[in-house]
Coordinates of C-alpha atoms and ligand atoms in Angstrom, one line a residue:
X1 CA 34.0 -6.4 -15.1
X2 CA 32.1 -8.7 -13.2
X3 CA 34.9 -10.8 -12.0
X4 CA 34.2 -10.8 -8.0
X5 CA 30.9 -12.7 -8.3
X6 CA 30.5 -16.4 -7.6
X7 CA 32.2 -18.4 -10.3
X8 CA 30.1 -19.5 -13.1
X9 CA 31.7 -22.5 -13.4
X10 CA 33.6 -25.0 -11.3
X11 CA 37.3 -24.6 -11.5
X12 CA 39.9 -25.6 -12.3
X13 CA 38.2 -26.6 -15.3
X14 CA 39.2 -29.5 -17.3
X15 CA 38.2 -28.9 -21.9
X16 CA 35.1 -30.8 -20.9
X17 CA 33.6 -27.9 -19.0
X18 CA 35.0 -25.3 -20.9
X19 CA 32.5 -24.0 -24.0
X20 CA 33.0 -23.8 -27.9
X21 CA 34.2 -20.5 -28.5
X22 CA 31.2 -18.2 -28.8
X23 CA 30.9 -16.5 -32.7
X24 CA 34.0 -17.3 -33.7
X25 CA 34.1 -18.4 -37.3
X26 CA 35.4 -22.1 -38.4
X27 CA 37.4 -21.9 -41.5
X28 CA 35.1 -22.8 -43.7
X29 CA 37.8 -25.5 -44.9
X30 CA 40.5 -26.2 -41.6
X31 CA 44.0 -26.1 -42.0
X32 CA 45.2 -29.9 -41.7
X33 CA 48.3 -30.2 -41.2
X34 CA 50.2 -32.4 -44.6
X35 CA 50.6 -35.4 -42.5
X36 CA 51.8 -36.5 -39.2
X37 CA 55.4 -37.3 -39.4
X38 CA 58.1 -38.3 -37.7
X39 CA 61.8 -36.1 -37.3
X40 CA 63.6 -39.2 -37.8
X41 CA 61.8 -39.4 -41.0
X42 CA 62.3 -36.5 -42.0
X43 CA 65.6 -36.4 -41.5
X44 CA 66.6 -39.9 -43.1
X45 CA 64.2 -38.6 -46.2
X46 CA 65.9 -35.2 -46.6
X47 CA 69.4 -36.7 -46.4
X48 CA 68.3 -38.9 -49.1
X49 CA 67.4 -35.9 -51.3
X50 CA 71.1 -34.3 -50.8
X51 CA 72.3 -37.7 -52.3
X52 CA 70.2 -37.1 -55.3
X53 CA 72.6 -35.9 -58.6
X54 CA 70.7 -32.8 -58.2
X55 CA 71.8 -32.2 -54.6
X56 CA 69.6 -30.8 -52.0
X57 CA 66.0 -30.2 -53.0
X58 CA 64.3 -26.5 -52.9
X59 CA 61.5 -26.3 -51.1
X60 CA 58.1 -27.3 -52.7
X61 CA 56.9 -24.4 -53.4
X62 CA 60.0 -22.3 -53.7
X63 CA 60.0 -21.3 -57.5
X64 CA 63.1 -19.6 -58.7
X65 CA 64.9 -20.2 -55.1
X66 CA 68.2 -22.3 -55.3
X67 CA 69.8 -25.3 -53.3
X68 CA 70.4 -25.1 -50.3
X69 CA 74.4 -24.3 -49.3
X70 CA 75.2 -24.5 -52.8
X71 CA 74.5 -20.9 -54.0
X72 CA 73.9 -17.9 -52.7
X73 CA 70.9 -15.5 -52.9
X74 CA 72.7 -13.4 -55.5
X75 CA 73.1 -16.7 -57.5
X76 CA 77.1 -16.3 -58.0
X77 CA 79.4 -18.3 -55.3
X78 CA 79.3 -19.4 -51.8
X79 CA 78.1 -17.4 -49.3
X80 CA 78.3 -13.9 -48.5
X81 CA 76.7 -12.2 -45.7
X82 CA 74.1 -9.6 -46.7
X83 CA 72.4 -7.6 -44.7
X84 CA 69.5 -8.9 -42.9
X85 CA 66.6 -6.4 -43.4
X86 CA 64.8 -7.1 -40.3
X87 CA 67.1 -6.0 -36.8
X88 CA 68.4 -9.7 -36.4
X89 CA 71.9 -9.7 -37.5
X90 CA 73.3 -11.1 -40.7
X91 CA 73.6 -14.6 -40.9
X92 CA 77.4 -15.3 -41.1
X93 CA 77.7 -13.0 -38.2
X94 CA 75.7 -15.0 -36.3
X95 CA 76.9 -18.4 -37.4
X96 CA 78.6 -20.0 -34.4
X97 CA 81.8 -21.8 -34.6
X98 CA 79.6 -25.4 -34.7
X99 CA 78.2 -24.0 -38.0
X100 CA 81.8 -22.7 -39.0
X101 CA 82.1 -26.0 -41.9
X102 CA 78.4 -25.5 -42.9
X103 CA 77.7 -24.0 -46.1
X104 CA 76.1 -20.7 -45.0
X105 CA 72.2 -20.9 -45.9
X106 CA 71.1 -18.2 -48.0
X107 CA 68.4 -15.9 -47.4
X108 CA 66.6 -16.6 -50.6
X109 CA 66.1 -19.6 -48.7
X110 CA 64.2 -18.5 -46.0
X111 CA 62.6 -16.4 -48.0
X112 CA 60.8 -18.9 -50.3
X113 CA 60.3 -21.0 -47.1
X114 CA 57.9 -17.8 -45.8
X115 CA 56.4 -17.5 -49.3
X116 CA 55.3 -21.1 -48.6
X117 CA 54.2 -20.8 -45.4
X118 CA 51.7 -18.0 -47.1
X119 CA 51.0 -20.3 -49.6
X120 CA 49.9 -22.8 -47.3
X121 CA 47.4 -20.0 -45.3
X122 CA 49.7 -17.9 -43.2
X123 CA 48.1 -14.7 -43.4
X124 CA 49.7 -12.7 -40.7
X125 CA 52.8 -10.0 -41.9
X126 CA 54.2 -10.0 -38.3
X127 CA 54.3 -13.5 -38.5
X128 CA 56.0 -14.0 -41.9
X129 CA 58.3 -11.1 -41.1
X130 CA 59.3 -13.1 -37.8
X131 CA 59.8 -16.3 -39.5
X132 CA 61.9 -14.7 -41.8
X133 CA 64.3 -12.9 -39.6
X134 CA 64.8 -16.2 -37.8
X135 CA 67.9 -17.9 -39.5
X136 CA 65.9 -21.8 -38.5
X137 CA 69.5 -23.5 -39.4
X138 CA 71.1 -22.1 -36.7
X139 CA 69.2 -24.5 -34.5
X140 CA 70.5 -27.4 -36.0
X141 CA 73.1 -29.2 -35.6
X142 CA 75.6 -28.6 -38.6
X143 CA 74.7 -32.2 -40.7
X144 CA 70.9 -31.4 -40.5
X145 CA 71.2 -27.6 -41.3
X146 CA 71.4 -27.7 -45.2
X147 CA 67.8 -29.0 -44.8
X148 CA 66.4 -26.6 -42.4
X149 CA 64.0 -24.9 -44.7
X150 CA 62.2 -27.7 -45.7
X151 CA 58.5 -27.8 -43.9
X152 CA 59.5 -30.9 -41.9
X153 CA 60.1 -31.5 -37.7
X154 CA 63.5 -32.7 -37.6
X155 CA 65.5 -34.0 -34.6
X156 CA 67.1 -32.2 -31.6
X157 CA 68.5 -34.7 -29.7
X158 CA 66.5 -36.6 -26.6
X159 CA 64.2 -37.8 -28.5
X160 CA 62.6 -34.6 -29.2
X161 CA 62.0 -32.2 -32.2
X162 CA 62.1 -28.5 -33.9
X163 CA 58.5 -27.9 -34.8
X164 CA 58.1 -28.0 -38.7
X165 CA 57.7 -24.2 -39.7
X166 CA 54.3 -24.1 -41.1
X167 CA 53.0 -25.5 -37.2
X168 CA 54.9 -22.6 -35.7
X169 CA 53.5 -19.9 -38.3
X170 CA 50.3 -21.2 -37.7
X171 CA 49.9 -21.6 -34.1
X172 CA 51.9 -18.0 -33.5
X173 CA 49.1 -16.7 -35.9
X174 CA 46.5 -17.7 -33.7
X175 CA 47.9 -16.5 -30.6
X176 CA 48.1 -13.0 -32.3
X177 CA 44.7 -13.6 -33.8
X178 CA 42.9 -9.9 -33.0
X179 CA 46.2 -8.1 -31.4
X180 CA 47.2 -5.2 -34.1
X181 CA 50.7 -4.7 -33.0
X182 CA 52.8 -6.8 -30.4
X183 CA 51.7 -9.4 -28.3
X184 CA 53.1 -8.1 -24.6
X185 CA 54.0 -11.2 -22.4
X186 CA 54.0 -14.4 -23.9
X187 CA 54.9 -18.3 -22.1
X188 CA 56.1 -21.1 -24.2
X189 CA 55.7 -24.8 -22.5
X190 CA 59.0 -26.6 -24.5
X191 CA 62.0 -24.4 -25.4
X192 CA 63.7 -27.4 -27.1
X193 CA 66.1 -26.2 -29.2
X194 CA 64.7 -22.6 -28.9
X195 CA 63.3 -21.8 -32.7
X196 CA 59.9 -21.0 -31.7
X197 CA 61.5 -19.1 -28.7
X198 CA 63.5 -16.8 -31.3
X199 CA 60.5 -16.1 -33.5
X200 CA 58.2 -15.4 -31.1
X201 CA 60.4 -12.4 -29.7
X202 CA 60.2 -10.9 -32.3
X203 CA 56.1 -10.8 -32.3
X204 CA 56.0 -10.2 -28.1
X205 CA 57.4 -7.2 -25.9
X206 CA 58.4 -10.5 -23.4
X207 CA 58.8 -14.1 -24.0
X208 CA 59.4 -16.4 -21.5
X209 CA 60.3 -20.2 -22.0
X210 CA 60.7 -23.4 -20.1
X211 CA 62.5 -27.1 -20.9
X212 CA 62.0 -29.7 -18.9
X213 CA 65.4 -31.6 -20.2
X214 CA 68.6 -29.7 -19.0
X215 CA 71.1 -30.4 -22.1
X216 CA 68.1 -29.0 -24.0
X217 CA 67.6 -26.2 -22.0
X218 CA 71.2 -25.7 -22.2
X219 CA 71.5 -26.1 -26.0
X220 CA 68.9 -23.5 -26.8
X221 CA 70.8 -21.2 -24.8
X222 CA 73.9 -21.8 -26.9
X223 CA 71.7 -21.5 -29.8
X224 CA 70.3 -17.9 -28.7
X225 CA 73.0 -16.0 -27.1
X226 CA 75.0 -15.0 -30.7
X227 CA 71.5 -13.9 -31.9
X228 CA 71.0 -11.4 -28.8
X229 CA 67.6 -11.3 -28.2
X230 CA 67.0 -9.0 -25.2
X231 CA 62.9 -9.7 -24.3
X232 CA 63.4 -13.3 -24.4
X233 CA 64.1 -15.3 -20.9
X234 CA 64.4 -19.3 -21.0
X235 CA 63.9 -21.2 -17.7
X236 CA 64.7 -24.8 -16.5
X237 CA 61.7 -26.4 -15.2
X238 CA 58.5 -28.5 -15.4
X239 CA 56.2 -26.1 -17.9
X240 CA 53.1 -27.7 -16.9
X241 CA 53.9 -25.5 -13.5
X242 CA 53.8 -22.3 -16.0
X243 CA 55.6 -19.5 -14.6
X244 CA 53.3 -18.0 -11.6
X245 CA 56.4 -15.0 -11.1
X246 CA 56.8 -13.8 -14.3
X247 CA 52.4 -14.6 -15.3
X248 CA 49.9 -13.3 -16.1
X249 CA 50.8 -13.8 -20.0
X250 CA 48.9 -13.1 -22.6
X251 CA 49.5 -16.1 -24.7
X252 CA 50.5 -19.3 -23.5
X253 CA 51.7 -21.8 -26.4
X254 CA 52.6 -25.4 -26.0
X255 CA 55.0 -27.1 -27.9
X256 CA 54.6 -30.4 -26.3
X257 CA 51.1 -32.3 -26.4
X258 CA 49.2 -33.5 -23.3
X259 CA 45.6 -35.0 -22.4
X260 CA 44.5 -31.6 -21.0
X261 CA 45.8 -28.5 -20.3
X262 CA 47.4 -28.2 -17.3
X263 CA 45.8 -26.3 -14.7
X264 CA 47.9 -24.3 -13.8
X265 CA 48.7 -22.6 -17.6
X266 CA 45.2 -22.1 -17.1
X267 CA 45.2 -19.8 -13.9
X268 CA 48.1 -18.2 -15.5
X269 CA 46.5 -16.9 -18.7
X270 CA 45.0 -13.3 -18.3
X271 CA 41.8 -12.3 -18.8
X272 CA 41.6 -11.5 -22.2
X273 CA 44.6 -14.1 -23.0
X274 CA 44.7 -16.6 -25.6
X275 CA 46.7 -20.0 -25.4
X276 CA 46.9 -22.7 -28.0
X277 CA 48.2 -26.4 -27.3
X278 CA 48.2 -29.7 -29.1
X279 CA 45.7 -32.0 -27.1
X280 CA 46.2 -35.9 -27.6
X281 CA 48.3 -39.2 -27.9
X282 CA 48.4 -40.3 -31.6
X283 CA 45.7 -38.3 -32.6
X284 CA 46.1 -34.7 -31.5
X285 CA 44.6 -31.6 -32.4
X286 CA 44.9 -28.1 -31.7
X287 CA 43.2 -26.4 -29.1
X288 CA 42.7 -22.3 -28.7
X289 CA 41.6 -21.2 -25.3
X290 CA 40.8 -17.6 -24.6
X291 CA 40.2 -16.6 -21.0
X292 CA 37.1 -14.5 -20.8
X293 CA 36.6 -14.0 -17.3
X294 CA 38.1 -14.3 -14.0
X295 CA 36.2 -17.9 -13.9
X296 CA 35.7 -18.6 -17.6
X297 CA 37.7 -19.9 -20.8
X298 CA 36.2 -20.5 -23.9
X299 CA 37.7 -23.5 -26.2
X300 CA 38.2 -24.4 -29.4
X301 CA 39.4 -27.4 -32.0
X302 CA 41.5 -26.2 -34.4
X303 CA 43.2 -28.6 -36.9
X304 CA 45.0 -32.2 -36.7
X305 CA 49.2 -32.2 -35.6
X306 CA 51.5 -34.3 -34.2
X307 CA 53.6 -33.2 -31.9
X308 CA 55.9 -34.9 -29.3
X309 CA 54.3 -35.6 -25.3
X310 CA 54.4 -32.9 -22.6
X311 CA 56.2 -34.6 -20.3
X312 CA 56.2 -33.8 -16.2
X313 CA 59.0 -33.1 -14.0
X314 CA 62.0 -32.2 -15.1
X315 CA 65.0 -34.7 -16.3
X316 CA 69.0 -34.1 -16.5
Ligands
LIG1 N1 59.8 -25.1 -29.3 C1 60.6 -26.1 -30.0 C2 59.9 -27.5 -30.0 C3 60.6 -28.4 -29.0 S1 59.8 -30.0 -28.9 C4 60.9 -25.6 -31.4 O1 61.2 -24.4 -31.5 O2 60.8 -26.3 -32.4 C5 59.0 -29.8 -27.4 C6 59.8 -29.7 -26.2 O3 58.9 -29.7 -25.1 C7 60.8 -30.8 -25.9 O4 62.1 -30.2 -25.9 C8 60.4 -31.4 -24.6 O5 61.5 -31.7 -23.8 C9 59.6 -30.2 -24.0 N2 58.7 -30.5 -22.9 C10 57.9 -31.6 -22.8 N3 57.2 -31.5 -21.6 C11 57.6 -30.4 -21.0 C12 57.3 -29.8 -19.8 N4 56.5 -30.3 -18.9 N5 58.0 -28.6 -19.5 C13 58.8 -28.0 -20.3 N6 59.2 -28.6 -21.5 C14 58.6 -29.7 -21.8

């Protein structure tokens, strides 16, 4: 490696200095996300569909699957729990007595929301598998979790969202673009209410995340401790510090959308590391940065989303 010669380029270095991403391929036709949308939205547009005579819409997409907490995968009555084929428990185990009331989600469910997402161009098994061992409605709170498997942000509290799942699929795929098995350390900038957290343990050997809002921070843990997820570490804090004890990592993703990437995410990606982040004010897009060097990162625009601002300092 020729990492101990003079730098080839100033640093830190802001996207304007840093290079298009030398021979990788465009999709021929980028991924756009459906539309920029708001949780709130979402929400109050979902809720309308459970007041439909039909009850709670399937997902588009999900042929065959039934309502949501109406019937269960086997298609009989309410709600038993089956085994979970992947090592997260069942579901009803790890329902937590704020989801006691809610009809229990099925797994159909989640399952036609993954054969969406690979419907919509996630490609990646690891990635599927991961969103589907990641029961999404736990995160909710119990009057938005009958509508957790639609592909919609939806809201958290403090003005902030869960990431709609085809966003998370897609920007976990790119992160893992080029590893065959197991990302090791990973950083995520935004733990909210700690979805993306969840799924991406189950694609890294060591995830670390940080909020920046303390009842969030706090809410994620509640969220995560009856799913027992043993390589997954969430911090208080200002992300846009990264984690300089616990770095390098080898994928950085943000969850939260600034101007630029902060520097200091930047001096804590590995060589070799890949980060994604959504860049912009109303019109963002997604950015992949790959470390190449001890001096150099390579960038690239992905496709359009909309995702709520990273934020400094800390609050609560
Ligand atoms: N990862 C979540 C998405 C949460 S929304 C999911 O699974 O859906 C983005 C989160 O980023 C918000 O909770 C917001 O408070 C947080 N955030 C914004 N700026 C931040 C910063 N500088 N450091 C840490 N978290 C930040």
């Amino acid at each position: 490696m020729s990492e101990s010669g003079p730098p080839k380029k100033r640093f830190p270095l802001t996207l304007d200095f840093v290079t298009g991403i030398a021979g990788r391929k465009k999709a021929a036709t980028p991924h756009r996300l459906n539309s920029t949308q708001t949780a709130t939205q979402n929400a109050a547009k979902a809720a309308g569909q459970t007041s439909t005579q039909s009850g709670v819409r399937s997902p588009a997409g999900a042929r065959g699957s039934q309502p949501v907490g109406t019937v269960t995968a086997s298609g009989t009555a309410p709600s038993v729990a089956r085994p979970a084929a992947s090592r997260m428990q069942p579901v009803s185990a790890m329902a937590t007595d704020r989801h006691a009331n809610v009809p229990l989600v099925s797994d159909a469910v989640r399952k036609a929301m993954v054969q969406r997402l690979a419907e919509q161009g996630v490609r990646d098994p690891m990635v599927l598998a991961a969103m589907e061992a990641v029961p999404r409605h736990l995160f909710l709170e119990p009057g938005l979790a009958s509508q957790a498997y639609i592909d919609a942000s939806l809201p958290i509290g403090y003005h902030q969202t869960i990431s709609q799942p085809y966003i998370v699929a897609r920007m976990i795929e790119i992160l893992r673009e080029g590893t065959s098995g197991k990302l090791k350390k990973v950083l995520e900038i935004g733990t909210g209410c700690g979805y993306q957290a969840a799924v991406l343990a189950q694609v890294a050997d060591e995830v670390y995340s940080i909020e920046r809002i303390r009842p969030l921070h706090e809410q994620a843990r509640n969220n995560l401790r009856p799913l027992r997820i043993p390589n997954l570490r969430l911090h208080y804090g200002d992300g846009m510090l990264g984690l300089p004890q616990a770095g390098p990592f080898d994928g950085i993703i943000l969850a939260a959308a600034g101007l630029e990437i902060p520097q200091a995410l930047m001096e804590q990606l590995a060589v070799g590391g890949r980060m994604i982040a959504p860049i912009g004010n109303n019109e963002q897009v997604l950015k992949l940065v790959v470390r190449t060097g001890r001096n150099e990162w390579l960038a690239d625009t992905l496709e359009r989303c909309h995702f709520v601002p990273l934020r400094p300092g800390t609050f609560g």
